[in-house]
PDB file of C-alpha atoms in Angstrom:
ATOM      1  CA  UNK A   1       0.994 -16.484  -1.185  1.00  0.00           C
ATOM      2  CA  UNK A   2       0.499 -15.775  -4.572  1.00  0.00           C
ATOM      3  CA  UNK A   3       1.756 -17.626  -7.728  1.00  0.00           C
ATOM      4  CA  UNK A   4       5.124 -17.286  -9.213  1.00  0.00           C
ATOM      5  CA  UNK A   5       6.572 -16.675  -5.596  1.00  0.00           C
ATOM      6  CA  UNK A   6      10.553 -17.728  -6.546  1.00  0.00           C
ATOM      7  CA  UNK A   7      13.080 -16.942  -3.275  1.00  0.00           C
ATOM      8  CA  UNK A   8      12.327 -15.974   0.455  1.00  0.00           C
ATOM      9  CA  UNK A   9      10.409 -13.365   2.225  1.00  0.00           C
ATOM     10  CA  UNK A  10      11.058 -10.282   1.556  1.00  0.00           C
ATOM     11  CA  UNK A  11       9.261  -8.655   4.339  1.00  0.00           C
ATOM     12  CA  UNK A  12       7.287 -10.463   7.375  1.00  0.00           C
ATOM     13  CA  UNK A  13       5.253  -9.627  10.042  1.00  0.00           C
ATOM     14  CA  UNK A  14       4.834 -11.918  12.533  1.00  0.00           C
ATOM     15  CA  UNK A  15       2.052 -12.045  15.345  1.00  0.00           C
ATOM     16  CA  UNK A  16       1.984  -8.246  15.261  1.00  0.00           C
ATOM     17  CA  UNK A  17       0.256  -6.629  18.205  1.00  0.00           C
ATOM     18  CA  UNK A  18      -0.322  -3.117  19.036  1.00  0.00           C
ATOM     19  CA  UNK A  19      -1.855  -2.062  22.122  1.00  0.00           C
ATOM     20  CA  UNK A  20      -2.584   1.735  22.104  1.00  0.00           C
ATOM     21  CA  UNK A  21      -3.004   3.835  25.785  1.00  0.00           C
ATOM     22  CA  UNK A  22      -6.133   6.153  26.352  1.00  0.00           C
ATOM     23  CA  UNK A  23      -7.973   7.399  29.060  1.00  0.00           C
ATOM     24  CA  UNK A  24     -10.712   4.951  28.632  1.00  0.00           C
ATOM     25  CA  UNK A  25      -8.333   2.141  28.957  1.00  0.00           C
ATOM     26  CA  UNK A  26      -6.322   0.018  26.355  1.00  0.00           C
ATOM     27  CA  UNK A  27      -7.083   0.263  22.917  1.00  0.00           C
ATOM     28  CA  UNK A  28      -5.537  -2.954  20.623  1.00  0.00           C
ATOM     29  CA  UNK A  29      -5.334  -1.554  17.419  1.00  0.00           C
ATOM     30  CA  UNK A  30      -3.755  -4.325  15.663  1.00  0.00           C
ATOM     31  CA  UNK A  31      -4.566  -7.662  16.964  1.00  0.00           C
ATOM     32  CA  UNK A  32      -1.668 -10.688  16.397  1.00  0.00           C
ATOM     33  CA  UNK A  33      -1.570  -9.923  12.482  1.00  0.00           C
ATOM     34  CA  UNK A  34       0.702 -11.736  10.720  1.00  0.00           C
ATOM     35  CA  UNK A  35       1.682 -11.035   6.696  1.00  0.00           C
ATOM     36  CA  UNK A  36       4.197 -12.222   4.481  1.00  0.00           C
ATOM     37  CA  UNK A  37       5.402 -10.142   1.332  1.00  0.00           C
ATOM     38  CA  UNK A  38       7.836 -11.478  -1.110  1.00  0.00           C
ATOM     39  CA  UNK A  39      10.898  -9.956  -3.722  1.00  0.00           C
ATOM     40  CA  UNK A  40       9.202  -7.759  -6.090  1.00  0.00           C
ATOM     41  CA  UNK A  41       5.584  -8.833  -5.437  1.00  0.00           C
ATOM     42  CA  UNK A  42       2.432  -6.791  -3.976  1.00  0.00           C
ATOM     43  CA  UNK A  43       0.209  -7.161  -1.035  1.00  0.00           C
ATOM     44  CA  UNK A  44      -2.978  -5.012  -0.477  1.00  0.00           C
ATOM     45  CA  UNK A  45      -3.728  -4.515   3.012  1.00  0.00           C
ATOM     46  CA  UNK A  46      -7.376  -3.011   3.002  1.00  0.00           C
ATOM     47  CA  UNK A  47     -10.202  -2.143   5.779  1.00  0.00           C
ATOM     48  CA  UNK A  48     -12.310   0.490   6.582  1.00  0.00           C
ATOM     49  CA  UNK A  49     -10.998   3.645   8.737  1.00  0.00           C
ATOM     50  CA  UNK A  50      -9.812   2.383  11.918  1.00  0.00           C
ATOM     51  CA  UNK A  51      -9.312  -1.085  11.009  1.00  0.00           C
ATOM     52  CA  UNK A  52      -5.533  -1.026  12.121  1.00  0.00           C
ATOM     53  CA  UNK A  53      -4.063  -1.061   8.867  1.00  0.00           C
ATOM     54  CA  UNK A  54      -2.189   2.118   8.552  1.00  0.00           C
ATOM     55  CA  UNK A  55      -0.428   1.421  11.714  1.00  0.00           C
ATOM     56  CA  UNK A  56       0.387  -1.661  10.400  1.00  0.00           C
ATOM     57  CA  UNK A  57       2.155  -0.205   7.883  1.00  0.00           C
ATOM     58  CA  UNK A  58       3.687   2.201   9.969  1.00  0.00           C
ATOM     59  CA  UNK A  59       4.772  -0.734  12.123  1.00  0.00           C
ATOM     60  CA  UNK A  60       6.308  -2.547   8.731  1.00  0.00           C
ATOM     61  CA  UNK A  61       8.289   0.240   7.918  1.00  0.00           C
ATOM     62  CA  UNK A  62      10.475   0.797  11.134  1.00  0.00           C
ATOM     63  CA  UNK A  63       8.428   3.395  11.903  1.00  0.00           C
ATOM     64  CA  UNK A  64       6.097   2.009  14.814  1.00  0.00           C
ATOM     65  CA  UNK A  65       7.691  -0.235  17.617  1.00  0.00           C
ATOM     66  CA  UNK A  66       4.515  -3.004  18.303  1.00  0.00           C
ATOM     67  CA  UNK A  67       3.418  -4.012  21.794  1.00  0.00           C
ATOM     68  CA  UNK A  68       4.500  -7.554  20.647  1.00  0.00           C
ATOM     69  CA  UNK A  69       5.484  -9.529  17.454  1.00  0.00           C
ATOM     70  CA  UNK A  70       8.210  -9.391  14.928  1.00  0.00           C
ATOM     71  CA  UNK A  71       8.938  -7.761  11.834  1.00  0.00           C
ATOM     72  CA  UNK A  72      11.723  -9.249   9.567  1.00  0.00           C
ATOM     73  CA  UNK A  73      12.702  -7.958   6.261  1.00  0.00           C
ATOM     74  CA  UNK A  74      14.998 -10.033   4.183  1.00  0.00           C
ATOM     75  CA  UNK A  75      15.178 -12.694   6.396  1.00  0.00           C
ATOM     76  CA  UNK A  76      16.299 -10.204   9.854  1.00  0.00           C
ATOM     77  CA  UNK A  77      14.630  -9.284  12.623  1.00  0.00           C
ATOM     78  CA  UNK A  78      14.514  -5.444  12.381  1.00  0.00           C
ATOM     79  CA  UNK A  79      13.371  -4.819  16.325  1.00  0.00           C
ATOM     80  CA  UNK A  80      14.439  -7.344  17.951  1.00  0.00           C
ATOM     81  CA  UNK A  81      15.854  -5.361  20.921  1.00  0.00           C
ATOM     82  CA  UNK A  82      15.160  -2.172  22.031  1.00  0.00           C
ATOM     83  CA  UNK A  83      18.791  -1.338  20.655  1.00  0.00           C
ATOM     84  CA  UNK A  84      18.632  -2.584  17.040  1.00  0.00           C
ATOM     85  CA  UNK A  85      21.956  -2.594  15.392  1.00  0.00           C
ATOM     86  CA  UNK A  86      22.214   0.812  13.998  1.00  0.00           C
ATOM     87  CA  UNK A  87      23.933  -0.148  11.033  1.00  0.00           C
ATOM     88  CA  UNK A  88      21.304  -2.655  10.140  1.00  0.00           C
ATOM     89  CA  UNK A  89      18.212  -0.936  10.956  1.00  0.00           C
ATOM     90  CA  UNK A  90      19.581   2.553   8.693  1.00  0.00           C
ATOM     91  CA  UNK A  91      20.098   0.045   5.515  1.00  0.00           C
ATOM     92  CA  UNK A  92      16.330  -1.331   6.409  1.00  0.00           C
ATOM     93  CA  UNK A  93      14.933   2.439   6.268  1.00  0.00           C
ATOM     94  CA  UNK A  94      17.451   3.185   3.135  1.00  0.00           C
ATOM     95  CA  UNK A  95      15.545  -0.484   1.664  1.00  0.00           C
ATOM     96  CA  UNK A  96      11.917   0.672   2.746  1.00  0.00           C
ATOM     97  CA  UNK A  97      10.316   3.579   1.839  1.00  0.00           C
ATOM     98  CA  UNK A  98       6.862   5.292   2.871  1.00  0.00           C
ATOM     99  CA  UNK A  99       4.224   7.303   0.164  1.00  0.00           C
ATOM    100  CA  UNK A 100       2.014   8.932   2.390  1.00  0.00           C
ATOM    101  CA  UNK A 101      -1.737   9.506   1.386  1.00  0.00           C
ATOM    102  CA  UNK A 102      -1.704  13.483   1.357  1.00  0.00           C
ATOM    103  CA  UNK A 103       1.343  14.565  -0.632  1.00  0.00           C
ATOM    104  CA  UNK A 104       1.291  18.188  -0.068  1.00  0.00           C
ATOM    105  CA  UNK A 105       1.378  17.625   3.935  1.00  0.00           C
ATOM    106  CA  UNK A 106       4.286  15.075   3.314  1.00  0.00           C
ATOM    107  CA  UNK A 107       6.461  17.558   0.498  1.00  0.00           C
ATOM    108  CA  UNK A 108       8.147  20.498   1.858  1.00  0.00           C
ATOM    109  CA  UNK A 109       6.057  23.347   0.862  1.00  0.00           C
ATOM    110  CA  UNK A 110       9.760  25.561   0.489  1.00  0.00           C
ATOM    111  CA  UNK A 111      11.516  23.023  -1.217  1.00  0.00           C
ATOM    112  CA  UNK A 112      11.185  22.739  -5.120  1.00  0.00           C
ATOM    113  CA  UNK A 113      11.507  19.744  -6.415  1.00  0.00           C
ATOM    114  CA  UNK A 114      15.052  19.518  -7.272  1.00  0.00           C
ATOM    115  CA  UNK A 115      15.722  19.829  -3.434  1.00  0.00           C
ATOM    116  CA  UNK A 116      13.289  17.713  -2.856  1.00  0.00           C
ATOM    117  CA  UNK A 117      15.022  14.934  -4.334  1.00  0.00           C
ATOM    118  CA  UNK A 118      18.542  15.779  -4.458  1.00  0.00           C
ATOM    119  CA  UNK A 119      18.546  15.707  -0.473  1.00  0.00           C
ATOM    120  CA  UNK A 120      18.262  12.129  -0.226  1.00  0.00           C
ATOM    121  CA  UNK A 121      20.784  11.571  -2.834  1.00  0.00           C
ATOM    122  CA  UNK A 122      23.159  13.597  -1.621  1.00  0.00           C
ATOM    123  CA  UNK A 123      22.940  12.451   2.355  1.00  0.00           C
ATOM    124  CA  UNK A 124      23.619   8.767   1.061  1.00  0.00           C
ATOM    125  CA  UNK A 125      26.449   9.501  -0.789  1.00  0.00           C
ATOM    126  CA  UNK A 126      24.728   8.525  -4.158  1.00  0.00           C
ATOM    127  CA  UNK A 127      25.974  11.787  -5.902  1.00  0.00           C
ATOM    128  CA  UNK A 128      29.312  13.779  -5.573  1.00  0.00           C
ATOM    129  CA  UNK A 129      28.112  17.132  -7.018  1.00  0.00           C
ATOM    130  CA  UNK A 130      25.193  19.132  -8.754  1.00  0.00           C
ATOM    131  CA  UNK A 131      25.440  18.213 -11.716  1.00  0.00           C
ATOM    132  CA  UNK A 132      25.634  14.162 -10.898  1.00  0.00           C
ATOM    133  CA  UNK A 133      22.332  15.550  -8.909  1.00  0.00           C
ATOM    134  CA  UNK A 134      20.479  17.021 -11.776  1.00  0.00           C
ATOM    135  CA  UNK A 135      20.804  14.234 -14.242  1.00  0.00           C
ATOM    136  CA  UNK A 136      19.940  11.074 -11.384  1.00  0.00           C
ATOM    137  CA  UNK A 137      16.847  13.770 -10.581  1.00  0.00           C
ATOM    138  CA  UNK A 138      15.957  14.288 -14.160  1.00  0.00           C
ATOM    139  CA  UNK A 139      16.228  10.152 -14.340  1.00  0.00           C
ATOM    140  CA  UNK A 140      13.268  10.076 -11.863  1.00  0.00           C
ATOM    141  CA  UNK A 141      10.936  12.088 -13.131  1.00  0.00           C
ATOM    142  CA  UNK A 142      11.128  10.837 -15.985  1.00  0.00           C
ATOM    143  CA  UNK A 143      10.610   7.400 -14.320  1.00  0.00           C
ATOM    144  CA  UNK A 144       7.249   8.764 -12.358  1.00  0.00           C
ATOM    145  CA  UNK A 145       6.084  10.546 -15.546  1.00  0.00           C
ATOM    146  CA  UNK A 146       7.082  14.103 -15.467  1.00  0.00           C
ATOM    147  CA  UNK A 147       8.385  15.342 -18.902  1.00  0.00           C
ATOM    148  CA  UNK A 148      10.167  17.203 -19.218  1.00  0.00           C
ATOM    149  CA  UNK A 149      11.696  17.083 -16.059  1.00  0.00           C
ATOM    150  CA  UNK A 150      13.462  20.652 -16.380  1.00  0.00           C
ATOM    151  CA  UNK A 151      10.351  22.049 -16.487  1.00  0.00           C
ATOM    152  CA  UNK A 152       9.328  20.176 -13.002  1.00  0.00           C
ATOM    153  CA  UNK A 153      12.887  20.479 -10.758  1.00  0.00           C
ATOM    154  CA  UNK A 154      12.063  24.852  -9.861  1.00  0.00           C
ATOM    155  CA  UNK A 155       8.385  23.986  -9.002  1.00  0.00           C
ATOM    156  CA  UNK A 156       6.755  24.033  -5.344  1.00  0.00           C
ATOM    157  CA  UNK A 157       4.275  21.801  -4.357  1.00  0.00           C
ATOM    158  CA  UNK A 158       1.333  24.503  -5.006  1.00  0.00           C
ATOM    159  CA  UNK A 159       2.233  24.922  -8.428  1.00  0.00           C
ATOM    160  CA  UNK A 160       1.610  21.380  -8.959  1.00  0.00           C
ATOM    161  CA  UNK A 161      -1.760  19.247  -9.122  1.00  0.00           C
ATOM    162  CA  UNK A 162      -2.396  16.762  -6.547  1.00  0.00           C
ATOM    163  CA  UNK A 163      -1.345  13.742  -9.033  1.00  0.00           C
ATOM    164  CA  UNK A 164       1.846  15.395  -9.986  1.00  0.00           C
ATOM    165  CA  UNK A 165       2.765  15.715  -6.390  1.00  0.00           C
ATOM    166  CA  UNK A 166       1.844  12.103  -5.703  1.00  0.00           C
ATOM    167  CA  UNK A 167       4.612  11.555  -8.470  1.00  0.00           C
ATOM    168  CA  UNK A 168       6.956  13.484  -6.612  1.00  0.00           C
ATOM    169  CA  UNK A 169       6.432  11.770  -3.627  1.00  0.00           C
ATOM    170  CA  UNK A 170       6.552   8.729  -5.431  1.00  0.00           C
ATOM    171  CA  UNK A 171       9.753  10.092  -7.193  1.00  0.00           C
ATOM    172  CA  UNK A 172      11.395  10.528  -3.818  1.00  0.00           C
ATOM    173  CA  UNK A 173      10.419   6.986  -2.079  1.00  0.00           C
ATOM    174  CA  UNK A 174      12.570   6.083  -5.301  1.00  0.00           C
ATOM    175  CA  UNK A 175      15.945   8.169  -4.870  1.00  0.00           C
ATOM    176  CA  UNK A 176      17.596   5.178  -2.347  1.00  0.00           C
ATOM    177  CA  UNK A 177      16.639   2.614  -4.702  1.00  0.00           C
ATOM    178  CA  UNK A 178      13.884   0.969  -2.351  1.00  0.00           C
ATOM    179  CA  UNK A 179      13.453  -2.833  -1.970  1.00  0.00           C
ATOM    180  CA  UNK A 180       9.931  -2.256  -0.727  1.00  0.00           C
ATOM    181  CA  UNK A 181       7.598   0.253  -1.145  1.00  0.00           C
ATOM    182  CA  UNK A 182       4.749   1.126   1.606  1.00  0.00           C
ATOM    183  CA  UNK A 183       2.189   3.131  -0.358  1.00  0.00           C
ATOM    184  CA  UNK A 184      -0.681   3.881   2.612  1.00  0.00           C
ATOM    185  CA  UNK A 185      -3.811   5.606   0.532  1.00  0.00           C
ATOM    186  CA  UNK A 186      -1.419   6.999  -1.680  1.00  0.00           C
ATOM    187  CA  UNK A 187      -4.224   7.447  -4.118  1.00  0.00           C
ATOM    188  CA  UNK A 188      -7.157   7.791  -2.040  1.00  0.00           C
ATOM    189  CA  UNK A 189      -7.253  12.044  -2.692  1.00  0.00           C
ATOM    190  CA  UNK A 190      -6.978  11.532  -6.505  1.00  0.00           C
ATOM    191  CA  UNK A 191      -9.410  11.917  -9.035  1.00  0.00           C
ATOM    192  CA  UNK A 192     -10.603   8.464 -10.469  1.00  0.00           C
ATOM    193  CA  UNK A 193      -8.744   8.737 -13.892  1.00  0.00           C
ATOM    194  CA  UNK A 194      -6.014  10.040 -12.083  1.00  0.00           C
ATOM    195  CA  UNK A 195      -5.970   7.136  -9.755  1.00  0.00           C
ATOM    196  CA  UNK A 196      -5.541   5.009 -12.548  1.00  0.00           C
ATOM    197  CA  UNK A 197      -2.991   6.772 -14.444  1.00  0.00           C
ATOM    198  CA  UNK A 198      -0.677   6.540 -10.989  1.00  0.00           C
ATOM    199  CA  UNK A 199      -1.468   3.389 -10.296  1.00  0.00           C
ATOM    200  CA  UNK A 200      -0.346   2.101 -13.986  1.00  0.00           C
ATOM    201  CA  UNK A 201       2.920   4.225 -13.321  1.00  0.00           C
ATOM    202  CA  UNK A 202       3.465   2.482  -9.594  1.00  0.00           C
ATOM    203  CA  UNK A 203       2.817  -1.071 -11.723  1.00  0.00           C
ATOM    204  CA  UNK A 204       5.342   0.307 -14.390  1.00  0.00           C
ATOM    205  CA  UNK A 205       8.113   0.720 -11.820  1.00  0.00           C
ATOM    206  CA  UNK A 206       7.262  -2.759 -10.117  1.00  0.00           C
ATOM    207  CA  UNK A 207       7.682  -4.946 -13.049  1.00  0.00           C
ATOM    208  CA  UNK A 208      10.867  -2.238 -14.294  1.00  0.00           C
ATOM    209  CA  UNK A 209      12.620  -2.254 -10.729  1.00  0.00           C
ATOM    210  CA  UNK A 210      11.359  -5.436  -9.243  1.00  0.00           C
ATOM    211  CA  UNK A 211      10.096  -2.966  -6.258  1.00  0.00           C
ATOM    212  CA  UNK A 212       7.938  -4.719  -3.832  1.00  0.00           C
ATOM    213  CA  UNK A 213       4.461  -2.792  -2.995  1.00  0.00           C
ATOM    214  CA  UNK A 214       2.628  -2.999   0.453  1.00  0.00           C
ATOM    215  CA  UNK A 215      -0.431  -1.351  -1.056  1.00  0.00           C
ATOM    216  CA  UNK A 216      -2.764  -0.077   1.939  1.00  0.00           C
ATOM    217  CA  UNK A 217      -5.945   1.015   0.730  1.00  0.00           C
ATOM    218  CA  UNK A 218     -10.268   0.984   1.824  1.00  0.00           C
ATOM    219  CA  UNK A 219     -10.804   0.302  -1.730  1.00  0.00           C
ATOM    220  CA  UNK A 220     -11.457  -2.989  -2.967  1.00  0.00           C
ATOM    221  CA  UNK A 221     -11.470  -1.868  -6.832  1.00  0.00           C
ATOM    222  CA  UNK A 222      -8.411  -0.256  -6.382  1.00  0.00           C
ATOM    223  CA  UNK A 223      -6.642  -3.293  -4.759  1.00  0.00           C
ATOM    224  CA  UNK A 224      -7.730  -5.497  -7.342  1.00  0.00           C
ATOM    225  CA  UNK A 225      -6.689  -3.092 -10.130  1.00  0.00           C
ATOM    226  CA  UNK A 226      -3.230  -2.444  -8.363  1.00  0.00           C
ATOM    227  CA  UNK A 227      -2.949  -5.928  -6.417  1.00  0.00           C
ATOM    228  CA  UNK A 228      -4.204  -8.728  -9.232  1.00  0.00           C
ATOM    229  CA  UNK A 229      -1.088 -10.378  -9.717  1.00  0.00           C
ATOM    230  CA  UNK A 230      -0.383 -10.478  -5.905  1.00  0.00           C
ATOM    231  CA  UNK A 231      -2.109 -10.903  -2.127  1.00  0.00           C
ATOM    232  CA  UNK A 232      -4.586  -9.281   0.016  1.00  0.00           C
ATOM    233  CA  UNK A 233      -5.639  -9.456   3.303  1.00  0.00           C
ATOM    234  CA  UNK A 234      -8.328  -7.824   4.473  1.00  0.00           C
ATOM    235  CA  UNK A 235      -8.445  -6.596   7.854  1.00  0.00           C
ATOM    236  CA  UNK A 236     -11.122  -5.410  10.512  1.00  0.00           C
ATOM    237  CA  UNK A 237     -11.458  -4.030  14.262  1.00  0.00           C
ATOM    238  CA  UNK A 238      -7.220  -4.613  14.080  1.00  0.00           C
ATOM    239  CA  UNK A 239      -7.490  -8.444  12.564  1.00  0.00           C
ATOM    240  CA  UNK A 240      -6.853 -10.172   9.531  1.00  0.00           C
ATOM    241  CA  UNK A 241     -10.268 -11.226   8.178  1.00  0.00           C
ATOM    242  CA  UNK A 242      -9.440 -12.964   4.895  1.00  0.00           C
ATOM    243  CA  UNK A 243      -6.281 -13.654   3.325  1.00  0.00           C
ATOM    244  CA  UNK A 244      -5.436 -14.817   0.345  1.00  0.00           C
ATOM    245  CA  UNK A 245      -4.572 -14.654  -4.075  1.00  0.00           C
ATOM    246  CA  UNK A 246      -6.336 -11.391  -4.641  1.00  0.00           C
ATOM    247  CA  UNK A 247      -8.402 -12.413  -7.285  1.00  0.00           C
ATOM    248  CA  UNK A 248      -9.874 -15.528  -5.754  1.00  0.00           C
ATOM    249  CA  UNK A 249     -10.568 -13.663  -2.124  1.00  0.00           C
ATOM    250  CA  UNK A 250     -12.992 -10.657  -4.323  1.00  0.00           C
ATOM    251  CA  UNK A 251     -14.547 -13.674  -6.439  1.00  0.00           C
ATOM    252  CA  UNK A 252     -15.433 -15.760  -3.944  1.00  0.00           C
ATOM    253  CA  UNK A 253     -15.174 -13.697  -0.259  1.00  0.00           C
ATOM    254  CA  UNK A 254     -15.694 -15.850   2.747  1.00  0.00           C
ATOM    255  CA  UNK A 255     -15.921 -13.676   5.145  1.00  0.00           C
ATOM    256  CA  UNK A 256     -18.756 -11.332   5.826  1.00  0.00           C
ATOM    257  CA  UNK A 257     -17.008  -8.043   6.104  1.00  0.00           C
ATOM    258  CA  UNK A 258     -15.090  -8.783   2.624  1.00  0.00           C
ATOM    259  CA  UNK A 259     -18.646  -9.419   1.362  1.00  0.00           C
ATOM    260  CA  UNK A 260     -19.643  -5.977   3.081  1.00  0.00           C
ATOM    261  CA  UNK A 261     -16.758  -4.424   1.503  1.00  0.00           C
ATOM    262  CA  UNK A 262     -17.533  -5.448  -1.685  1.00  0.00           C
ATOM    263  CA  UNK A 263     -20.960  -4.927  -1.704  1.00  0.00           C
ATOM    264  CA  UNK A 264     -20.049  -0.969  -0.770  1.00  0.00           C
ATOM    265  CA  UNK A 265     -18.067  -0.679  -4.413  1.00  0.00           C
ATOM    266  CA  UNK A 266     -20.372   1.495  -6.374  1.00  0.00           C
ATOM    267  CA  UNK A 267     -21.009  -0.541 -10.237  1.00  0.00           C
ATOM    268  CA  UNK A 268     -21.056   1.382 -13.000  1.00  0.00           C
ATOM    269  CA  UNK A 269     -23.404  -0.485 -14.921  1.00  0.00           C
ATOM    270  CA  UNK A 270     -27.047   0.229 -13.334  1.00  0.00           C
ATOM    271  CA  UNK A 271     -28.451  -2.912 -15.347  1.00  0.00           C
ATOM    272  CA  UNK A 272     -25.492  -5.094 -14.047  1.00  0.00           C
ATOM    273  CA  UNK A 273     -25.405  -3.454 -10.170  1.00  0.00           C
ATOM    274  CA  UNK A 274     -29.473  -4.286 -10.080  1.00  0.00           C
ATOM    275  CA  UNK A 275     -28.931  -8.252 -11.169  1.00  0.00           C
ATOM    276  CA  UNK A 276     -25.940  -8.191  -8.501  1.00  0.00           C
ATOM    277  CA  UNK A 277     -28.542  -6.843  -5.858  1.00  0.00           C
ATOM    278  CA  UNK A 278     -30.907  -9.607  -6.799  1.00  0.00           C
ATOM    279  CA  UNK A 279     -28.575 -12.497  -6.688  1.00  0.00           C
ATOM    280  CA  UNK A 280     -26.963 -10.818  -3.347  1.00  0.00           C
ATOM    281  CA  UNK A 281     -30.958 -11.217  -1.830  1.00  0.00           C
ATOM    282  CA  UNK A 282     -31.340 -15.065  -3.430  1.00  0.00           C
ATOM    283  CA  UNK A 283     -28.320 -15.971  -1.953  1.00  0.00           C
ATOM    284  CA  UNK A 284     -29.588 -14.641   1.119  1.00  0.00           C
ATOM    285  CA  UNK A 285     -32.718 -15.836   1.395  1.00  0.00           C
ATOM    286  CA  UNK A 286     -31.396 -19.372   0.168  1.00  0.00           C
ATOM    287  CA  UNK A 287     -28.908 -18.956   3.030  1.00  0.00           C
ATOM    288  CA  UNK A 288     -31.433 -18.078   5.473  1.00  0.00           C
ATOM    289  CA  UNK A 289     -34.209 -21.137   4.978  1.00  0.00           C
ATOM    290  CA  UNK A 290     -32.102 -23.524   3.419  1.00  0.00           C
ATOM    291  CA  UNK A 291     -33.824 -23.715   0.428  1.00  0.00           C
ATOM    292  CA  UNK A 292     -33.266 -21.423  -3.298  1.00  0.00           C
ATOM    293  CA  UNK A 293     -35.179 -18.028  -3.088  1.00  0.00           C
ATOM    294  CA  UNK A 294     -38.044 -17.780  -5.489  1.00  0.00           C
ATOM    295  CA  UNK A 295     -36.622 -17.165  -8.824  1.00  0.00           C
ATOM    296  CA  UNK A 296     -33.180 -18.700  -7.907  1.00  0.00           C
ATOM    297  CA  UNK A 297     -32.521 -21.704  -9.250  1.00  0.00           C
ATOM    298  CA  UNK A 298     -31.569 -25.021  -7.431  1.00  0.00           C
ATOM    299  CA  UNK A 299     -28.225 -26.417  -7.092  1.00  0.00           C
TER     300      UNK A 299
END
């Protein structure tokens, strides 16, 4: 785990299996993965398409029962039968909350955004009329960004861009007051600049709320931008790869498919990408003869 780690668990996953039906057989999309996430802290969970980790997230939010394993959040074991206790499992979904990677396939597309979010509030109890509703909504879109808010509560998701729906969505995973956030590509259809302006809002909110962030994500810039503080685990074919202090596992990857990964990030710098090309072919050829490439010098 990563520094600075002060109580329990917040959210674990342990041995998690998932074994997927098809008419070519058995598919095991995640493979005996096991994760730990603590109060207020952030693990990145990245791969390539297909590498099992958005149904690992799916499974760590209640809303995928695994083939085998546990899943404990806050010290309980969420499934543990295949009758959890109702009361229990409703105050784990109130606790964790989902930010899907598409928002306008996730928002309503006939509900502005004062409906949007007032819903939520209102089901739980957390408001006792409209006008308690308007100010807690006008609270959280403020939070996520959106000023003025008034101007944002009669809008529909297509007369907003793409990052101010994300902050609606992001708006809404906040209404229950969320212990843990699952954020699966949540930024993946953004622009660049915009990706960075949500993900320093989603850091905002961590350090504000103490909200805990199980960042899923193909994108090892992103994770380290988002994740630097906190964990990763990189995962591949449905199986935890590397694991690790998110810093140290991009500086120094062990494992070849982190290196892959890695190598795939696109560098700005052309003079700096072409000296990390040549060092990436020393260290190969070193590797492959035992001896320091030409040009490379000796240890």
């Amino acid at each position: 785990m990563a520094d600075g780690a002060t109580s329990g668990p917040l959210l674990e996953l342990d041995g998690i299996t998932q074994v997927f039906s098809t008419r070519r057989g058995e598919v095991r999309a995640v493979d005996d993965v096991t994760l730990r996430l603590g109060v207020g802290e952030v693990l990145c969970l990245v791969g390539q398409s297909g590498s099992g980790k958005s149904t690992t997230a799916k499974i760590a939010s209640g809303l995928l029962r695994p083939s085998d394993g546990v899943v404990r959040f806050e010290g309980e074991d969420i499934l543990g039968s295949r009758r959890p206790d109702k009361s229990r499992f409703k105050r784990f979904r109130r606790a964790v909350q989902y930010v899907h990677q598409d928002p306008y396939a996730s928002l309503n597309p006939i509900q502005d955004v004062f409906t949007t979010l007032s819903a939520p509030l209102r089901r739980h109890g957390l408001v006792k009329n409209r006008s308690q509703a308007r100010e807690r909504v006008a609270e959280l879109l403020a939070q996520v960004g959106l000023n003025p808010p008034e101007t944002f509560m009669p809008k529909f998701p297509h007369q907003m861009s793409g990052g101010q729906r994300q902050r609606v969505a992001v708006a809404r995973a906040l209404t229950l007051e969320p212990r843990l956030i699952i954020a699966d590509e949540a930024t993946s259809m953004l622009d660049v600049s915009i990706r960075i302006e949500l993900l320093r809002m989603l850091t905002k909110l961590r350090t504000e709320l103490g909200v805990g962030f199980l960042f899923i994500t193909h994108d090892l810039a992103m994770a380290k931008y988002f994740g630097a503080e906190g964990d990763i685990a990189v995962m591949h074919e449905g199986k935890i790869v590397e694991y690790g202090p998110t810093l140290r596992v991009i500086d120094d990857p062990q494992d070849n498919y982190t290196k892959a990964l890695l190598e795939a990030v696109p560098e700005a710098d052309p003079d700096l990408a072409r000296r990390k090309r040549a060092a990436r072919t020393a260290a190969r050829a070193s590797n492959s003869d035992g001896a320091p490439a030409s040009g490379a010098p000796a240890a």
